[in-house]
PDB file of C-alpha atoms in Angstrom:
ATOM      1  CA  UNK Y   1      10.343 -14.505  19.256  1.00  0.00           C
ATOM      2  CA  UNK Y   2      13.773 -14.363  20.952  1.00  0.00           C
ATOM      3  CA  UNK Y   3      14.077 -15.965  24.380  1.00  0.00           C
ATOM      4  CA  UNK Y   4      14.011 -12.975  26.750  1.00  0.00           C
ATOM      5  CA  UNK Y   5      15.329 -15.008  29.700  1.00  0.00           C
ATOM      6  CA  UNK Y   6      18.491 -15.909  27.782  1.00  0.00           C
ATOM      7  CA  UNK Y   7      21.364 -13.399  28.145  1.00  0.00           C
ATOM      8  CA  UNK Y   8      22.892 -14.357  24.794  1.00  0.00           C
ATOM      9  CA  UNK Y   9      22.878 -11.355  22.440  1.00  0.00           C
ATOM     10  CA  UNK Y  10      20.511 -11.636  19.489  1.00  0.00           C
ATOM     11  CA  UNK Y  11      19.752  -9.620  16.388  1.00  0.00           C
ATOM     12  CA  UNK Y  12      16.412  -7.899  16.877  1.00  0.00           C
ATOM     13  CA  UNK Y  13      15.613  -7.637  13.162  1.00  0.00           C
ATOM     14  CA  UNK Y  14      15.080 -11.418  12.888  1.00  0.00           C
ATOM     15  CA  UNK Y  15      12.143 -13.339  14.298  1.00  0.00           C
ATOM     16  CA  UNK Y  16      12.275 -16.772  15.951  1.00  0.00           C
ATOM     17  CA  UNK Y  17      12.282 -18.409  12.509  1.00  0.00           C
ATOM     18  CA  UNK Y  18      15.198 -16.331  11.201  1.00  0.00           C
ATOM     19  CA  UNK Y  19      12.985 -14.151   9.009  1.00  0.00           C
ATOM     20  CA  UNK Y  20      13.777 -10.448   8.716  1.00  0.00           C
ATOM     21  CA  UNK Y  21      11.130  -8.175  10.214  1.00  0.00           C
ATOM     22  CA  UNK Y  22      10.636  -4.638  11.414  1.00  0.00           C
ATOM     23  CA  UNK Y  23      11.010  -4.480  15.185  1.00  0.00           C
ATOM     24  CA  UNK Y  24       7.754  -3.659  16.990  1.00  0.00           C
ATOM     25  CA  UNK Y  25       8.384  -0.490  19.001  1.00  0.00           C
ATOM     26  CA  UNK Y  26       4.721   0.092  19.859  1.00  0.00           C
ATOM     27  CA  UNK Y  27       5.134  -0.728  23.547  1.00  0.00           C
ATOM     28  CA  UNK Y  28       8.333   1.306  24.006  1.00  0.00           C
ATOM     29  CA  UNK Y  29       8.162   4.635  25.805  1.00  0.00           C
ATOM     30  CA  UNK Y  30       8.578   7.820  23.812  1.00  0.00           C
ATOM     31  CA  UNK Y  31      11.682   9.519  25.203  1.00  0.00           C
ATOM     32  CA  UNK Y  32      14.018  12.259  24.030  1.00  0.00           C
ATOM     33  CA  UNK Y  33      16.708  10.509  21.986  1.00  0.00           C
ATOM     34  CA  UNK Y  34      19.948  11.918  20.608  1.00  0.00           C
ATOM     35  CA  UNK Y  35      22.672  10.326  18.503  1.00  0.00           C
ATOM     36  CA  UNK Y  36      25.991  11.784  17.367  1.00  0.00           C
ATOM     37  CA  UNK Y  37      28.002  10.270  14.507  1.00  0.00           C
ATOM     38  CA  UNK Y  38      31.167  11.260  12.690  1.00  0.00           C
ATOM     39  CA  UNK Y  39      33.206  10.490   9.606  1.00  0.00           C
ATOM     40  CA  UNK Y  40      35.987  11.937   7.459  1.00  0.00           C
ATOM     41  CA  UNK Y  41      36.829  12.532   3.835  1.00  0.00           C
ATOM     42  CA  UNK Y  42      40.482  12.870   2.827  1.00  0.00           C
ATOM     43  CA  UNK Y  43      41.541  14.690  -0.324  1.00  0.00           C
ATOM     44  CA  UNK Y  44      44.403  16.303  -2.191  1.00  0.00           C
ATOM     45  CA  UNK Y  45      45.606  19.746  -0.989  1.00  0.00           C
ATOM     46  CA  UNK Y  46      44.363  21.362  -4.223  1.00  0.00           C
ATOM     47  CA  UNK Y  47      40.904  19.926  -3.649  1.00  0.00           C
ATOM     48  CA  UNK Y  48      40.831  21.237  -0.096  1.00  0.00           C
ATOM     49  CA  UNK Y  49      41.805  24.672  -1.396  1.00  0.00           C
ATOM     50  CA  UNK Y  50      38.765  24.623  -3.692  1.00  0.00           C
ATOM     51  CA  UNK Y  51      36.490  23.524  -0.836  1.00  0.00           C
ATOM     52  CA  UNK Y  52      37.780  26.249   1.486  1.00  0.00           C
ATOM     53  CA  UNK Y  53      37.671  29.013  -1.116  1.00  0.00           C
ATOM     54  CA  UNK Y  54      34.098  28.245  -2.111  1.00  0.00           C
ATOM     55  CA  UNK Y  55      35.209  28.298  -5.738  1.00  0.00           C
ATOM     56  CA  UNK Y  56      34.389  24.708  -6.639  1.00  0.00           C
ATOM     57  CA  UNK Y  57      32.609  24.511  -9.981  1.00  0.00           C
ATOM     58  CA  UNK Y  58      29.383  23.247  -8.358  1.00  0.00           C
ATOM     59  CA  UNK Y  59      29.308  25.913  -5.611  1.00  0.00           C
ATOM     60  CA  UNK Y  60      29.582  25.983  -1.802  1.00  0.00           C
ATOM     61  CA  UNK Y  61      30.657  22.396  -1.139  1.00  0.00           C
ATOM     62  CA  UNK Y  62      30.204  22.348   2.632  1.00  0.00           C
ATOM     63  CA  UNK Y  63      26.932  24.299   2.557  1.00  0.00           C
ATOM     64  CA  UNK Y  64      25.416  21.901   0.047  1.00  0.00           C
ATOM     65  CA  UNK Y  65      26.828  18.889   1.925  1.00  0.00           C
ATOM     66  CA  UNK Y  66      25.164  20.156   5.133  1.00  0.00           C
ATOM     67  CA  UNK Y  67      21.758  20.328   3.424  1.00  0.00           C
ATOM     68  CA  UNK Y  68      22.317  16.903   1.829  1.00  0.00           C
ATOM     69  CA  UNK Y  69      23.171  15.400   5.230  1.00  0.00           C
ATOM     70  CA  UNK Y  70      19.984  16.790   6.745  1.00  0.00           C
ATOM     71  CA  UNK Y  71      17.992  15.415   3.821  1.00  0.00           C
ATOM     72  CA  UNK Y  72      19.738  12.044   4.207  1.00  0.00           C
ATOM     73  CA  UNK Y  73      18.776  11.848   7.882  1.00  0.00           C
ATOM     74  CA  UNK Y  74      15.156  12.596   6.972  1.00  0.00           C
ATOM     75  CA  UNK Y  75      15.158   9.853   4.314  1.00  0.00           C
ATOM     76  CA  UNK Y  76      16.885   7.116   6.344  1.00  0.00           C
ATOM     77  CA  UNK Y  77      13.834   4.853   6.481  1.00  0.00           C
ATOM     78  CA  UNK Y  78      13.624   5.031   2.663  1.00  0.00           C
ATOM     79  CA  UNK Y  79      17.219   3.810   2.376  1.00  0.00           C
ATOM     80  CA  UNK Y  80      17.552   1.268   5.207  1.00  0.00           C
ATOM     81  CA  UNK Y  81      14.727  -1.269   4.789  1.00  0.00           C
ATOM     82  CA  UNK Y  82      13.923  -2.060   8.434  1.00  0.00           C
ATOM     83  CA  UNK Y  83      14.320   1.445   9.914  1.00  0.00           C
ATOM     84  CA  UNK Y  84      11.225   3.122  11.282  1.00  0.00           C
ATOM     85  CA  UNK Y  85      10.265   6.495   9.810  1.00  0.00           C
ATOM     86  CA  UNK Y  86      10.966   9.023  12.561  1.00  0.00           C
ATOM     87  CA  UNK Y  87       9.695  12.487  13.336  1.00  0.00           C
ATOM     88  CA  UNK Y  88      13.081  14.154  13.703  1.00  0.00           C
ATOM     89  CA  UNK Y  89      13.102  17.206  15.953  1.00  0.00           C
ATOM     90  CA  UNK Y  90      16.635  18.282  15.020  1.00  0.00           C
ATOM     91  CA  UNK Y  91      19.441  17.398  12.635  1.00  0.00           C
ATOM     92  CA  UNK Y  92      22.659  19.420  12.743  1.00  0.00           C
ATOM     93  CA  UNK Y  93      25.923  18.911  10.853  1.00  0.00           C
ATOM     94  CA  UNK Y  94      29.268  20.500  11.670  1.00  0.00           C
ATOM     95  CA  UNK Y  95      32.347  20.362   9.450  1.00  0.00           C
ATOM     96  CA  UNK Y  96      35.852  20.671  10.852  1.00  0.00           C
ATOM     97  CA  UNK Y  97      39.147  20.818   8.981  1.00  0.00           C
ATOM     98  CA  UNK Y  98      41.936  19.732  11.337  1.00  0.00           C
ATOM     99  CA  UNK Y  99      45.047  21.848  10.795  1.00  0.00           C
ATOM    100  CA  UNK Y 100      47.397  19.142  12.111  1.00  0.00           C
ATOM    101  CA  UNK Y 101      46.286  16.391   9.717  1.00  0.00           C
ATOM    102  CA  UNK Y 102      48.977  14.934   7.434  1.00  0.00           C
ATOM    103  CA  UNK Y 103      46.358  14.535   4.675  1.00  0.00           C
ATOM    104  CA  UNK Y 104      43.802  17.317   4.070  1.00  0.00           C
ATOM    105  CA  UNK Y 105      40.641  16.092   5.783  1.00  0.00           C
ATOM    106  CA  UNK Y 106      37.100  17.282   6.342  1.00  0.00           C
ATOM    107  CA  UNK Y 107      35.529  15.829   9.493  1.00  0.00           C
ATOM    108  CA  UNK Y 108      31.727  15.752   9.542  1.00  0.00           C
ATOM    109  CA  UNK Y 109      29.833  15.382  12.819  1.00  0.00           C
ATOM    110  CA  UNK Y 110      26.063  14.935  12.726  1.00  0.00           C
ATOM    111  CA  UNK Y 111      23.606  15.132  15.600  1.00  0.00           C
ATOM    112  CA  UNK Y 112      20.080  13.762  15.201  1.00  0.00           C
ATOM    113  CA  UNK Y 113      17.277  14.095  17.747  1.00  0.00           C
ATOM    114  CA  UNK Y 114      13.728  12.872  18.173  1.00  0.00           C
ATOM    115  CA  UNK Y 115      11.122  12.227  20.834  1.00  0.00           C
ATOM    116  CA  UNK Y 116       9.870   8.741  20.178  1.00  0.00           C
ATOM    117  CA  UNK Y 117      10.017   5.008  20.871  1.00  0.00           C
ATOM    118  CA  UNK Y 118      13.213   4.232  18.930  1.00  0.00           C
ATOM    119  CA  UNK Y 119      16.672   5.721  18.556  1.00  0.00           C
ATOM    120  CA  UNK Y 120      18.203   7.983  15.926  1.00  0.00           C
ATOM    121  CA  UNK Y 121      21.600   6.314  15.475  1.00  0.00           C
ATOM    122  CA  UNK Y 122      20.851   5.342  11.875  1.00  0.00           C
ATOM    123  CA  UNK Y 123      19.729   8.878  11.056  1.00  0.00           C
ATOM    124  CA  UNK Y 124      22.957  10.400  12.429  1.00  0.00           C
ATOM    125  CA  UNK Y 125      25.087   7.828  10.569  1.00  0.00           C
ATOM    126  CA  UNK Y 126      23.152   8.356   7.334  1.00  0.00           C
ATOM    127  CA  UNK Y 127      23.526  12.135   7.646  1.00  0.00           C
ATOM    128  CA  UNK Y 128      27.311  11.758   7.888  1.00  0.00           C
ATOM    129  CA  UNK Y 129      27.542   9.351   4.946  1.00  0.00           C
ATOM    130  CA  UNK Y 130      25.317  11.437   2.665  1.00  0.00           C
ATOM    131  CA  UNK Y 131      27.187  14.646   3.542  1.00  0.00           C
ATOM    132  CA  UNK Y 132      30.559  13.028   2.819  1.00  0.00           C
ATOM    133  CA  UNK Y 133      29.271  11.477  -0.414  1.00  0.00           C
ATOM    134  CA  UNK Y 134      28.042  14.913  -1.456  1.00  0.00           C
ATOM    135  CA  UNK Y 135      31.516  16.367  -0.896  1.00  0.00           C
ATOM    136  CA  UNK Y 136      32.892  13.543  -3.036  1.00  0.00           C
ATOM    137  CA  UNK Y 137      30.321  14.186  -5.763  1.00  0.00           C
ATOM    138  CA  UNK Y 138      30.986  17.901  -5.851  1.00  0.00           C
ATOM    139  CA  UNK Y 139      34.777  17.494  -5.988  1.00  0.00           C
ATOM    140  CA  UNK Y 140      35.236  14.304  -8.033  1.00  0.00           C
ATOM    141  CA  UNK Y 141      35.987  16.240 -11.231  1.00  0.00           C
ATOM    142  CA  UNK Y 142      39.324  17.293  -9.710  1.00  0.00           C
ATOM    143  CA  UNK Y 143      40.014  14.438  -7.253  1.00  0.00           C
ATOM    144  CA  UNK Y 144      38.640  10.931  -7.777  1.00  0.00           C
ATOM    145  CA  UNK Y 145      41.010   9.572  -5.129  1.00  0.00           C
ATOM    146  CA  UNK Y 146      39.177  11.054  -2.134  1.00  0.00           C
ATOM    147  CA  UNK Y 147      38.638   8.550   0.672  1.00  0.00           C
ATOM    148  CA  UNK Y 148      35.752   8.386   3.111  1.00  0.00           C
ATOM    149  CA  UNK Y 149      36.889   6.913   6.435  1.00  0.00           C
ATOM    150  CA  UNK Y 150      36.126   6.433  10.115  1.00  0.00           C
ATOM    151  CA  UNK Y 151      32.335   6.653   9.947  1.00  0.00           C
ATOM    152  CA  UNK Y 152      31.032   5.671  13.365  1.00  0.00           C
ATOM    153  CA  UNK Y 153      28.575   6.381  16.123  1.00  0.00           C
ATOM    154  CA  UNK Y 154      30.145   8.542  18.846  1.00  0.00           C
ATOM    155  CA  UNK Y 155      27.338   8.764  21.363  1.00  0.00           C
ATOM    156  CA  UNK Y 156      23.661   8.114  21.995  1.00  0.00           C
ATOM    157  CA  UNK Y 157      21.243   9.220  24.711  1.00  0.00           C
ATOM    158  CA  UNK Y 158      17.755   8.095  25.610  1.00  0.00           C
ATOM    159  CA  UNK Y 159      15.668   4.985  25.626  1.00  0.00           C
ATOM    160  CA  UNK Y 160      15.936   1.905  27.803  1.00  0.00           C
ATOM    161  CA  UNK Y 161      19.682   1.480  27.204  1.00  0.00           C
ATOM    162  CA  UNK Y 162      20.379   5.052  28.347  1.00  0.00           C
ATOM    163  CA  UNK Y 163      23.628   6.846  27.579  1.00  0.00           C
ATOM    164  CA  UNK Y 164      26.334   5.191  25.469  1.00  0.00           C
ATOM    165  CA  UNK Y 165      29.697   6.677  24.415  1.00  0.00           C
ATOM    166  CA  UNK Y 166      32.172   5.108  21.970  1.00  0.00           C
ATOM    167  CA  UNK Y 167      35.297   3.697  23.611  1.00  0.00           C
ATOM    168  CA  UNK Y 168      37.794   5.760  21.637  1.00  0.00           C
TER     169      UNK Y 168
END
């Protein structure tokens, strides 16, 4: 067990013997928790044209990526070994295509919510990654050079640590 009187940061997924374990959240209060994450995928102009026109060979790229992101959030505890399975109350994904970007880019922002004893940061981050990977999968036949970048947590609300917003 970590020394709770020590102010040195510690990794909660390791016990006092250095063994990985699932954090016990049984004594934590169930509160409304929200996390927002983002990430980007950059592609060739021709690929973006296919995405925007809805004429990609596999169908509506952004529509399918949205569903995949929601599914990814729901399956986070299956993918990340020490994550708790959560009863998500909401998962929403928004795609934006900045007009001023030098390289054609799709920005994905995911919001995950729950009422429970632990946060939803991993679910929001997983939603973004799975959505962006789905865009890659659907477009790789015409552009294998797509790049997924800048995946990060933007904000979280709820729980003992309260409200947190990324510095940039």
